Coordinates of C-alpha atoms in Angstrom, one line a residue:
M1 CA 37.4 113.7 179.2
K2 CA 35.5 116.8 180.0
R3 CA 34.8 119.1 177.1
T4 CA 33.9 122.8 177.4
L5 CA 31.7 124.6 175.0
F6 CA 33.8 126.6 172.5
I7 CA 31.3 129.4 171.9
L8 CA 30.6 131.6 175.0
S9 CA 28.2 134.2 173.6
F10 CA 26.8 135.9 170.6
T11 CA 25.6 139.4 169.5
A12 CA 23.3 140.3 166.6
F13 CA 23.4 143.4 164.4
T14 CA 20.8 144.6 161.9
L15 CA 22.4 146.4 159.0
A16 CA 21.2 149.3 156.9
A17 CA 20.4 146.9 154.0
G18 CA 18.0 145.0 156.3
A19 CA 20.3 142.0 156.7
Q20 CA 21.2 140.6 160.0
M21 CA 24.6 139.4 161.2
R22 CA 25.2 137.3 164.3
H23 CA 28.7 137.3 165.8
F24 CA 29.7 134.3 167.9
H25 CA 32.4 135.0 170.4
S26 CA 35.0 132.9 172.2
N27 CA 37.5 134.4 174.7
G28 CA 36.7 137.9 173.6
A29 CA 37.3 137.2 169.9
T30 CA 34.8 136.5 167.0
A31 CA 34.9 132.8 166.3
A32 CA 32.2 132.9 163.5
V33 CA 29.7 135.3 161.8
V34 CA 26.3 134.2 160.5
V35 CA 24.9 136.4 157.7
D36 CA 21.5 136.3 156.1
E37 CA 20.9 135.3 152.4
V38 CA 21.8 138.7 150.9
P39 CA 24.1 140.1 148.2
L40 CA 27.7 139.8 149.4
A41 CA 30.6 141.8 148.1
H42 CA 33.9 139.9 147.6
T43 CA 37.0 142.0 147.1
A44 CA 40.3 141.4 145.5
Q45 CA 43.4 141.3 147.7
L46 CA 43.9 144.8 148.9
L47 CA 47.5 145.9 149.4
P48 CA 49.1 148.9 151.2
L49 CA 49.3 151.0 148.0
N50 CA 48.2 154.7 147.8
E51 CA 46.2 156.3 145.1
K52 CA 49.3 156.5 142.9
G53 CA 50.0 152.8 143.3
Q54 CA 53.0 153.4 145.5
L55 CA 53.8 151.5 148.7
A56 CA 52.7 153.3 151.8
G57 CA 54.7 153.1 155.0
A58 CA 57.7 151.1 153.9
G59 CA 58.7 148.7 156.7
N60 CA 55.9 150.1 159.0
I61 CA 53.1 147.6 159.7
R62 CA 50.9 150.2 161.4
L63 CA 51.0 152.6 158.4
Q64 CA 50.5 149.7 156.0
T65 CA 47.5 148.3 157.9
E66 CA 46.0 151.8 157.9
Q67 CA 46.4 152.1 154.2
V68 CA 44.9 148.7 153.5
L69 CA 41.9 149.5 155.7
K70 CA 41.5 152.8 153.9
N71 CA 41.5 150.9 150.6
L72 CA 39.0 148.5 151.9
A73 CA 36.6 151.3 152.9
L74 CA 37.0 152.9 149.4
S75 CA 36.3 149.5 147.8
L76 CA 33.2 148.9 149.9
K77 CA 31.9 152.4 149.2
E78 CA 31.6 151.3 145.5
V79 CA 28.8 148.9 146.5
Q80 CA 27.3 151.2 149.1
A81 CA 28.7 149.2 152.0
G82 CA 30.8 150.3 155.0
M83 CA 33.2 148.8 157.4
G84 CA 30.3 147.8 159.7
D85 CA 29.0 145.5 156.9
V86 CA 32.2 143.4 156.8
V87 CA 31.5 139.7 157.5
K88 CA 34.9 138.1 156.9
L89 CA 38.5 139.2 156.5
N90 CA 41.3 137.0 155.0
V91 CA 44.6 138.5 156.0
C92 CA 48.0 137.5 154.5
L93 CA 51.0 138.6 156.7
H94 CA 54.5 138.7 155.4
H95 CA 55.7 136.9 158.6
P96 CA 54.1 135.7 161.9
G97 CA 55.7 138.5 164.0
L98 CA 53.2 140.9 162.6
L99 CA 50.1 139.1 163.9
Q100 CA 49.7 140.8 167.3
E101 CA 50.0 144.3 165.9
V102 CA 47.5 143.7 163.1
Q103 CA 45.0 141.9 165.5
G104 CA 45.1 145.0 167.8
M105 CA 44.5 147.4 164.9
L106 CA 41.6 145.4 163.6
R107 CA 40.0 145.2 167.1
K108 CA 40.3 149.0 167.3
R109 CA 39.0 149.6 163.8
F110 CA 36.0 147.4 164.0
G111 CA 35.0 147.7 167.6
S112 CA 31.9 145.7 168.6
K113 CA 31.4 144.5 165.0
Q114 CA 34.5 142.4 164.7
P115 CA 34.3 140.2 161.5
A116 CA 35.5 136.7 161.3
V117 CA 39.2 136.8 160.5
S118 CA 41.6 134.2 159.0
Y119 CA 45.3 134.5 158.7
V120 CA 48.1 133.1 156.5
T121 CA 51.7 134.1 156.0
G122 CA 53.8 134.5 152.9
N123 CA 55.2 136.9 150.3
L124 CA 52.8 139.4 148.8
P125 CA 52.3 140.6 145.2
A126 CA 53.7 144.1 145.8
A127 CA 57.4 144.5 146.8
G128 CA 57.7 145.6 150.4
A129 CA 54.1 144.9 151.3
L130 CA 53.8 143.5 154.8
L131 CA 50.1 142.5 154.6
G132 CA 47.2 142.1 152.2
I133 CA 43.5 141.7 153.0
D134 CA 40.5 140.5 151.0
A135 CA 37.0 140.8 152.4
V136 CA 33.4 139.6 152.3
A137 CA 30.8 142.2 153.2
V138 CA 27.0 142.8 152.9
A139 CA 26.4 144.9 149.8
A140 CA 23.6 147.4 150.2
R141 CA 23.3 148.0 146.5
R142 CA 20.7 145.7 144.9
Q143 CA 22.3 144.4 141.7
G144 CA 19.7 142.0 140.4
A145 CA 20.5 138.4 139.5
A146 CA 23.8 138.9 137.8
V147 CA 27.3 139.2 139.2
T148 CA 28.5 142.8 139.0
Y149 CA 32.1 144.0 138.9
H150 CA 33.5 147.3 140.3
Y151 CA 36.9 148.8 139.8
S152 CA 39.2 151.2 141.7
Q153 CA 42.9 152.0 141.4
Q154 CA 43.7 150.7 144.8
T155 CA 42.3 147.2 144.1
R156 CA 43.5 146.9 140.5
F157 CA 47.2 147.5 141.1
P158 CA 49.5 145.6 140.7
T159 CA 47.3 142.6 139.5
A160 CA 44.5 142.3 136.9
G161 CA 40.9 142.0 137.9
A162 CA 38.0 143.9 139.4
G163 CA 38.4 145.4 142.8
V164 CA 35.0 144.1 144.0
A165 CA 32.4 141.7 142.7
V166 CA 28.9 141.3 144.2
L167 CA 27.5 137.8 144.6
P168 CA 23.7 138.1 144.3
A169 CA 21.5 136.6 147.0
G170 CA 20.7 133.0 146.2
G171 CA 22.7 130.1 144.9
T172 CA 26.5 129.9 145.3
V173 CA 29.0 127.3 144.1
Y174 CA 32.4 126.6 145.6
I175 CA 34.8 124.8 143.3
S176 CA 37.7 123.1 145.0
G177 CA 41.2 123.9 144.0
Q178 CA 42.3 122.5 140.6
A179 CA 45.8 122.3 139.2
D180 CA 47.6 121.7 135.9
K181 CA 51.3 121.0 135.6
G182 CA 54.1 122.7 133.7
P183 CA 55.7 126.2 133.9
L184 CA 53.8 128.7 135.9
G185 CA 52.2 130.6 132.9
E186 CA 51.1 127.4 131.1
A187 CA 49.9 125.8 134.3
T188 CA 47.9 128.8 135.2
M189 CA 46.2 128.9 131.8
G190 CA 45.6 125.1 131.9
T191 CA 44.1 125.3 135.4
L192 CA 41.7 128.1 134.4
R193 CA 40.6 126.0 131.4
Q194 CA 39.9 123.1 133.7
L195 CA 37.8 125.3 136.0
D196 CA 36.0 126.6 132.9
T197 CA 35.1 123.0 132.0
T198 CA 33.7 122.5 135.5
L199 CA 31.7 125.7 135.2
R200 CA 30.2 124.7 131.9
H201 CA 29.2 121.3 133.4
L202 CA 27.3 123.3 136.1
K203 CA 25.7 125.4 133.2
L204 CA 27.7 128.5 134.4
A205 CA 30.2 130.7 132.6
K206 CA 33.0 133.1 133.4
E207 CA 30.5 135.9 134.0
N208 CA 29.3 134.0 137.1
I209 CA 32.6 134.0 138.9
V210 CA 32.7 136.2 141.9
Q211 CA 36.3 135.6 143.3
V212 CA 39.3 133.5 142.4
R213 CA 42.0 132.4 144.9
A214 CA 45.3 131.3 143.3
F215 CA 48.1 129.5 145.2
I216 CA 51.3 130.1 143.4
N217 CA 55.1 129.4 143.7
P218 CA 57.0 131.7 143.7
M219 CA 55.2 135.0 144.3
A220 CA 58.1 136.7 142.5
D221 CA 56.6 135.3 139.3
I222 CA 53.2 136.8 139.9
R223 CA 53.3 138.8 136.6
T224 CA 53.5 135.5 134.7
A225 CA 50.4 134.2 136.4
D226 CA 48.7 137.5 136.0
S227 CA 49.3 137.5 132.3
A228 CA 47.6 134.1 132.0
F229 CA 44.5 135.6 133.8
K230 CA 44.4 138.5 131.4
A231 CA 44.7 136.1 128.4
F232 CA 42.0 133.7 129.7
F233 CA 39.5 136.5 130.5
A234 CA 40.2 138.5 127.3
G235 CA 37.0 140.2 126.2
A236 CA 35.3 139.6 129.6
A237 CA 35.5 141.1 133.0
I238 CA 38.3 139.6 135.2
P239 CA 36.9 138.8 138.7
P240 CA 38.6 139.8 141.9
V241 CA 41.8 137.7 142.3
V242 CA 43.6 136.8 145.5
Y243 CA 47.1 135.4 145.4
V244 CA 48.7 133.3 148.1
E245 CA 52.2 132.0 148.0
W246 CA 52.5 128.2 148.8
V247 CA 55.6 126.0 148.8
S248 CA 54.5 123.4 146.2
K249 CA 57.1 122.6 143.5
D250 CA 54.8 120.4 141.5
P251 CA 52.3 121.8 140.7
L252 CA 53.3 125.4 140.8
V253 CA 49.7 126.7 140.9
E254 CA 46.3 125.7 142.2
I255 CA 43.2 127.8 141.8
E256 CA 39.8 127.7 143.5
L257 CA 36.8 129.9 142.9
I258 CA 33.4 131.1 144.1
A259 CA 30.6 131.6 141.6
A260 CA 26.9 132.6 141.6
S261 CA 24.5 129.8 140.6
P262 CA 20.8 129.7 140.1
A263 CA 19.2 127.5 142.8
H264 CA 18.7 123.8 141.7
G265 CA 16.1 121.4 143.1
A266 CA 14.8 121.2 146.6
A267 CA 18.0 120.3 148.5
Q268 CA 19.7 123.1 150.4
L269 CA 23.1 121.7 149.7
E270 CA 24.5 119.6 146.8
F271 CA 27.9 117.9 146.6
I272 CA 28.9 117.4 143.0
T273 CA 31.5 115.3 141.1
P274 CA 31.8 116.5 137.5
P275 CA 32.4 114.0 134.7
G276 CA 36.0 112.9 134.5
M277 CA 36.7 113.4 138.2
T278 CA 36.7 110.8 141.0
A279 CA 34.5 111.3 144.1
S280 CA 36.4 111.6 147.3
P281 CA 35.1 110.9 150.9
V282 CA 37.0 113.9 152.3
Y283 CA 36.3 116.7 149.9
A284 CA 33.7 117.5 147.2
K285 CA 34.9 118.7 143.9
V286 CA 32.0 121.2 143.9
A287 CA 29.7 122.2 146.7
R288 CA 26.5 124.1 145.8
L289 CA 24.6 126.0 148.4
N290 CA 21.1 126.7 146.9
R291 CA 19.8 128.8 149.7
G292 CA 20.2 129.8 153.3
K293 CA 22.4 131.7 155.7
K294 CA 26.1 131.4 155.6
I295 CA 28.5 130.8 158.4
Y296 CA 32.0 132.3 158.1
C297 CA 34.5 131.0 160.6
S298 CA 37.7 132.7 161.9
S299 CA 41.0 130.8 161.7
L300 CA 40.7 127.5 163.5
Y301 CA 43.6 126.0 165.4
G302 CA 44.0 122.9 167.5
T303 CA 44.0 123.4 171.2
D304 CA 46.1 120.3 172.0
T305 CA 49.6 120.4 170.4
S306 CA 50.9 117.3 172.1
S307 CA 51.1 115.6 168.7
A308 CA 50.0 116.2 165.2
A309 CA 47.0 113.9 165.5
A310 CA 45.9 115.6 168.7
E311 CA 46.3 119.0 167.2
V312 CA 44.1 118.1 164.2
N313 CA 41.5 116.3 166.3
S314 CA 41.1 119.2 168.7
L315 CA 40.7 121.5 165.8
F316 CA 37.8 119.5 164.5
V317 CA 36.2 119.4 168.0
S318 CA 36.3 123.2 168.0
L319 CA 34.8 123.3 164.4
K320 CA 32.0 121.0 165.5
N321 CA 31.2 123.2 168.5
I322 CA 31.2 126.3 166.4
M323 CA 28.9 124.9 163.7
Q324 CA 26.4 123.6 166.3
A325 CA 26.4 127.0 168.1
A326 CA 25.8 128.9 164.9
G327 CA 22.9 126.7 163.7
G328 CA 24.7 124.3 161.4
N329 CA 26.4 120.9 161.8
M330 CA 29.2 118.9 160.2
E331 CA 27.0 118.0 157.3
H332 CA 26.5 121.7 156.4
L333 CA 30.1 122.6 155.7
V334 CA 30.5 124.0 152.2
K335 CA 34.0 125.3 151.8
A336 CA 37.3 124.4 153.6
L337 CA 40.7 125.9 153.1
Y338 CA 43.5 124.0 154.9
Y339 CA 46.8 125.7 155.4
V340 CA 49.5 123.3 156.6
S341 CA 53.1 123.9 157.5
D342 CA 53.9 120.5 159.0
N343 CA 53.9 117.1 157.2
G344 CA 52.6 115.4 160.3
A345 CA 49.6 117.7 160.5
S346 CA 49.0 117.2 156.8
T347 CA 49.0 113.4 157.1
S348 CA 46.8 113.5 160.2
L349 CA 44.3 115.8 158.5
N350 CA 43.9 113.2 155.7
E351 CA 43.0 110.5 158.2
I352 CA 41.2 112.3 160.9
R353 CA 38.8 114.3 158.8
R354 CA 37.3 111.0 157.6
S355 CA 35.8 110.5 161.1
Y356 CA 34.1 113.9 161.1
Y357 CA 32.8 114.2 157.5
N358 CA 29.9 112.3 156.0
P359 CA 31.6 110.8 153.0
Q360 CA 28.6 111.7 150.9
R361 CA 28.7 115.4 152.0
P362 CA 32.3 116.6 152.6
P363 CA 32.9 120.3 151.9
A364 CA 34.7 121.6 148.8
A365 CA 38.3 122.1 149.8
S366 CA 41.8 123.2 148.9
K367 CA 44.9 122.3 150.9
A368 CA 47.9 124.7 150.6
A369 CA 51.3 123.9 152.1
V370 CA 52.9 127.1 153.4
S371 CA 56.3 127.7 155.0
Q372 CA 54.8 128.8 158.4
L373 CA 51.5 129.8 160.0
A374 CA 50.6 133.1 161.6
L375 CA 50.3 131.4 165.0
P376 CA 53.7 130.0 166.0
G377 CA 53.9 126.4 167.1
R378 CA 51.0 125.2 165.0
G379 CA 51.1 122.9 162.0
I380 CA 47.6 123.5 160.6
T381 CA 44.8 126.0 160.5
I382 CA 41.4 125.8 158.8
D383 CA 39.4 128.6 157.1
M384 CA 35.8 127.3 156.9
I385 CA 32.5 128.4 155.4
G386 CA 29.3 126.6 156.4
A387 CA 25.5 127.0 156.2
V388 CA 22.8 127.2 158.8
A389 CA 20.8 124.0 158.5
Q390 CA 17.3 124.2 157.1

C-alpha cells in the first residue's frame, strides 16, 4: 500500500525571547510545533468571561471566542509574552457544531504563526460558555529555576488556581492520570493525595506543579471538585487548573499533571514506575524529560474510518510521520491524551498501540471517554507531546 508523507512543509520563527519555534504544516494547517528548551507559560482554562466575571456574548460563539482570546492575551502579558509566542492551544467546545467557526477565527487571529491546536467537546465550568481554551506559550520573563504563578481576574473565575504558571527551562515530568473512587469531593481529594505521593517519590513537591488537568463527571458539580483543590493546596499556591467533562461513572474523577523537575542523569528521557504501581507496556506512570526541544502535536485523527481498528492504525501512522518529520520518533513520545467516544476505538487503541510503542518507553498517558468528538464520525483523537531526539 502506497503511503504519502503526512508533513508537507515547515516554517521557523525566532521570538523576542531568543527562542525558535518551527511549525510543521499539512494541508494548510499546523500539524505540530517544535519549541526550544525555554521557559513555557501554561495557563488555566480561559472562559468567555469579562472583567466582572460575567459571561460575554451569550449564545454567540464569535463574541465568546473573541473574549477568550482577549483573556488569553491579558494572561500572556503577565509573563511578557504575546499571541505570537503561543505554541499550543487546547480547545474545549460545547458541541461539535462550533468547530468550523472557531477554527476560522483562530486562523484569522494567529495568521502565519498558527499554534498546534487540539479539540475536545463537553460542558464547561461556566454556565452558558460555548468554549474554553488553555494554552502553552514561550515566556519572555526569566523566572529562575522555580515555578512562578501569576493571577488575573479572567483566569481565576469561576475556579480556584493561578491564571498562568511558568515552567522553567529544563527538566519536566508528566504524571499520567490517577484516580480514586467515591463521591466526587472525596475522590478528588484522594486523587490529589495519590499524585502528591508520586511527586514525593520523584523528590518534588506541590510547588513544582505547573498545570493540572482534571476529568470530572458531571461538570455541574465543579464546585465540589474545586473545593477539594482549595483544601488540598491550603497554604500554598494553587496551580492553573483545566477541567474536562468525561462520561465515566466509576471513577468520577481522574487527574494528571505537569511539573518542573531538576534534570536527572545522562538520559534525555526516563520512564518511571513509582513504588506500589505496576509497569505497563502501553503507558508510563511517569515520563521525565530531562532536556531538549518539545514537540506539540495538533489533534490527531485516523484517516481510514472503514473500521475502528483501521481508524486507530491510520492515526498512529500519521503520528509516526509527524514525529519523524519534527526530529523525534516513536521512542521520544512523552505525554499522550486519548479522547475516545467509541468503545470499538477504545478497545482497538489498547491493542494497536502495543505495536507502535517500545514497551520500555511508552509515553505517560490518560484516556478520557467523552460523549462525542469535535470531528464528527470519528471515535478517537490523540493529543501528543514528544521530544526531539538527541
